[in-house]
Short mmCIF file of C-alpha atoms in Angstrom, two decimals:
data_model
loop_
_atom_site.label_atom_id
_atom_site.label_comp_id
_atom_site.label_asym_id
_atom_site.label_seq_id
_atom_site.Cartn_x
_atom_site.Cartn_y
_atom_site.Cartn_z
CA UNK A 1 -29.67 17.15 -27.38
CA UNK A 2 -30.08 17.03 -23.61
CA UNK A 3 -28.38 13.42 -23.49
CA UNK A 4 -25.49 14.92 -25.44
CA UNK A 5 -25.10 17.87 -23.10
CA UNK A 6 -24.97 15.50 -20.04
CA UNK A 7 -22.30 13.26 -21.82
CA UNK A 8 -20.16 16.41 -22.44
CA UNK A 9 -20.66 17.44 -18.91
CA UNK A 10 -19.54 14.16 -17.64
CA UNK A 11 -16.41 14.16 -19.81
CA UNK A 12 -15.43 17.47 -18.75
CA UNK A 13 -15.87 16.53 -15.04
CA UNK A 14 -13.74 13.49 -15.76
CA UNK A 15 -11.07 15.62 -17.49
CA UNK A 16 -10.97 18.08 -14.53
CA UNK A 17 -10.70 15.23 -12.04
CA UNK A 18 -7.99 13.62 -13.80
CA UNK A 19 -5.99 17.01 -14.22
CA UNK A 20 -6.27 17.43 -10.34
CA UNK A 21 -4.82 14.13 -9.69
CA UNK A 22 -1.09 14.00 -8.72
CA UNK A 23 1.29 12.70 -11.42
CA UNK A 24 3.73 9.89 -10.92
CA UNK A 25 6.23 11.87 -8.71
CA UNK A 26 3.33 13.18 -6.64
CA UNK A 27 1.86 9.83 -6.18
CA UNK A 28 5.13 8.37 -5.15
CA UNK A 29 5.66 11.10 -2.52
CA UNK A 30 2.28 10.65 -1.28
CA UNK A 31 2.57 6.81 -1.24
CA UNK A 32 5.79 6.98 0.79
CA UNK A 33 4.13 9.43 3.35
CA UNK A 34 1.07 7.08 3.67
CA UNK A 35 3.31 4.05 4.03
CA UNK A 36 5.30 5.76 6.73
CA UNK A 37 2.24 6.89 8.66
CA UNK A 38 0.66 3.40 8.27
CA UNK A 39 3.74 1.82 9.77
CA UNK A 40 3.54 4.08 12.70
CA UNK A 41 -0.11 3.16 12.99
CA UNK A 42 0.92 -0.72 12.64
CA UNK A 43 3.76 -0.41 15.34
CA UNK A 44 1.46 1.54 17.63
CA UNK A 45 -1.38 -0.93 17.65
CA UNK A 46 1.30 -3.67 17.84
CA UNK A 47 2.74 -2.26 20.94
CA UNK A 48 -0.51 -1.32 22.50
CA UNK A 49 -1.73 -4.93 21.91
CA UNK A 50 1.39 -6.43 23.62
CA UNK A 51 1.09 -3.88 26.48
CA UNK A 52 -2.58 -4.97 26.92
CA UNK A 53 -1.44 -8.65 27.25
CA UNK A 54 -2.27 -9.93 23.86
CA UNK A 55 -0.15 -12.68 22.50
CA UNK A 56 2.59 -11.51 19.89
CA UNK A 57 0.56 -13.30 17.09
CA UNK A 58 -2.78 -11.75 17.86
CA UNK A 59 -1.01 -8.46 18.45
CA UNK A 60 0.84 -8.65 15.05
CA UNK A 61 -2.34 -9.86 13.18
CA UNK A 62 -4.26 -7.15 14.64
CA UNK A 63 -1.78 -4.42 13.84
CA UNK A 64 -1.36 -5.66 10.30
CA UNK A 65 -5.05 -5.53 9.56
CA UNK A 66 -5.25 -1.79 11.11
CA UNK A 67 -2.13 -0.82 9.32
CA UNK A 68 -3.20 -2.18 6.08
CA UNK A 69 -6.64 -0.71 6.25
CA UNK A 70 -5.00 2.69 7.19
CA UNK A 71 -2.85 2.32 4.05
CA UNK A 72 -5.81 1.26 1.73
CA UNK A 73 -7.96 4.29 2.85
CA UNK A 74 -5.19 6.83 2.61
CA UNK A 75 -3.67 5.61 -0.62
CA UNK A 76 -7.15 5.44 -2.26
CA UNK A 77 -8.40 8.74 -1.20
CA UNK A 78 -5.11 10.81 -1.07
CA UNK A 79 -2.08 9.21 -2.94
CA UNK A 80 -4.07 8.03 -5.87
CA UNK A 81 -7.34 9.84 -5.76
CA UNK A 82 -9.68 7.26 -6.86
CA UNK A 83 -13.20 5.95 -6.10
CA UNK A 84 -13.64 3.08 -3.59
CA UNK A 85 -15.63 -0.02 -3.97
CA UNK A 86 -15.58 -3.77 -3.33
CA UNK A 87 -13.36 -4.45 -6.34
CA UNK A 88 -10.76 -1.99 -5.55
CA UNK A 89 -10.73 -3.22 -1.70
CA UNK A 90 -10.56 -6.81 -3.01
CA UNK A 91 -7.73 -6.04 -5.29
CA UNK A 92 -5.86 -4.06 -2.59
CA UNK A 93 -6.31 -7.12 -0.11
CA UNK A 94 -5.10 -9.68 -2.86
CA UNK A 95 -2.09 -7.43 -3.63
CA UNK A 96 -0.99 -7.03 -0.04
CA UNK A 97 -1.73 -10.77 0.64
CA UNK A 98 0.58 -11.48 -2.32
CA UNK A 99 3.13 -8.93 -1.21
CA UNK A 100 3.27 -10.61 2.23
CA UNK A 101 4.47 -13.92 0.75
CA UNK A 102 6.80 -12.18 -1.79
CA UNK A 103 8.61 -10.43 1.12
CA UNK A 104 8.91 -13.45 3.13
CA UNK A 105 10.46 -15.37 0.24
CA UNK A 106 12.86 -12.53 -0.70
CA UNK A 107 13.75 -12.09 2.91
CA UNK A 108 14.43 -15.92 3.24
CA UNK A 109 16.59 -15.91 0.07
CA UNK A 110 18.53 -12.86 1.24
CA UNK A 111 19.32 -14.58 4.35
CA UNK A 112 20.72 -17.61 2.43
CA UNK A 113 22.58 -15.51 0.01
CA UNK A 114 24.15 -12.80 2.04
CA UNK A 115 27.46 -13.15 3.84
CA UNK A 116 27.45 -13.57 7.45
CA UNK A 117 27.71 -10.41 9.32
CA UNK A 118 26.20 -8.20 11.99
CA UNK A 119 23.81 -6.37 9.43
CA UNK A 120 22.81 -9.42 7.63
CA UNK A 121 19.36 -9.68 9.10
CA UNK A 122 18.79 -5.99 8.84
CA UNK A 123 19.77 -5.96 5.17
CA UNK A 124 17.48 -8.92 4.30
CA UNK A 125 14.60 -7.03 5.79
CA UNK A 126 15.47 -3.84 4.00
CA UNK A 127 15.85 -5.73 0.58
CA UNK A 128 12.61 -7.59 0.98
CA UNK A 129 10.80 -4.44 2.29
CA UNK A 130 12.25 -2.26 -0.46
CA UNK A 131 11.24 -4.75 -3.19
CA UNK A 132 7.80 -5.15 -1.63
CA UNK A 133 7.15 -1.58 -1.50
CA UNK A 134 8.25 -0.84 -5.09
CA UNK A 135 5.92 -3.82 -6.22
CA UNK A 136 2.97 -2.38 -4.24
CA UNK A 137 3.45 1.07 -5.72
CA UNK A 138 3.62 -0.18 -9.22
CA UNK A 139 0.57 -2.54 -8.90
CA UNK A 140 -1.32 0.10 -7.06
CA UNK A 141 -0.84 2.66 -9.69
CA UNK A 142 -1.35 0.32 -12.82
CA UNK A 143 -3.95 -2.13 -11.63
CA UNK A 144 -5.66 -1.62 -8.21
CA UNK A 145 -6.13 2.27 -8.47
CA UNK A 146 -5.83 2.62 -12.26
CA UNK A 147 -8.01 5.60 -13.66
#
């Protein structure tokens, strides 16, 4: 009987935790806020690195790592409210590594396809960033931070 009581308590606790998690819209809003904050962290570290005399490549690599680590911690804990672990951290790193190459390819394609104009580079960046952000949200929700 005691084992059945423990199983019922565990199931009730899991149900309560699931009910407390934000739904799709809540996760999307939190994901966007985390992304904005992580971008500020990324840019700040990049700027600081350049100010301290780091090469652009080293400063950018360092800022990417710090910004991505910030995004992982806040998305896991706040936006998606899931437990951590090596598997989730590895999945996150694989997703963001894949997304990095996805946005590079989309950006390059957009630069070839878009007509010449003063906004071409900015629009190519925006298209690639938008696609990468949408891809990350879907994959984080359905795969990496799945409940």
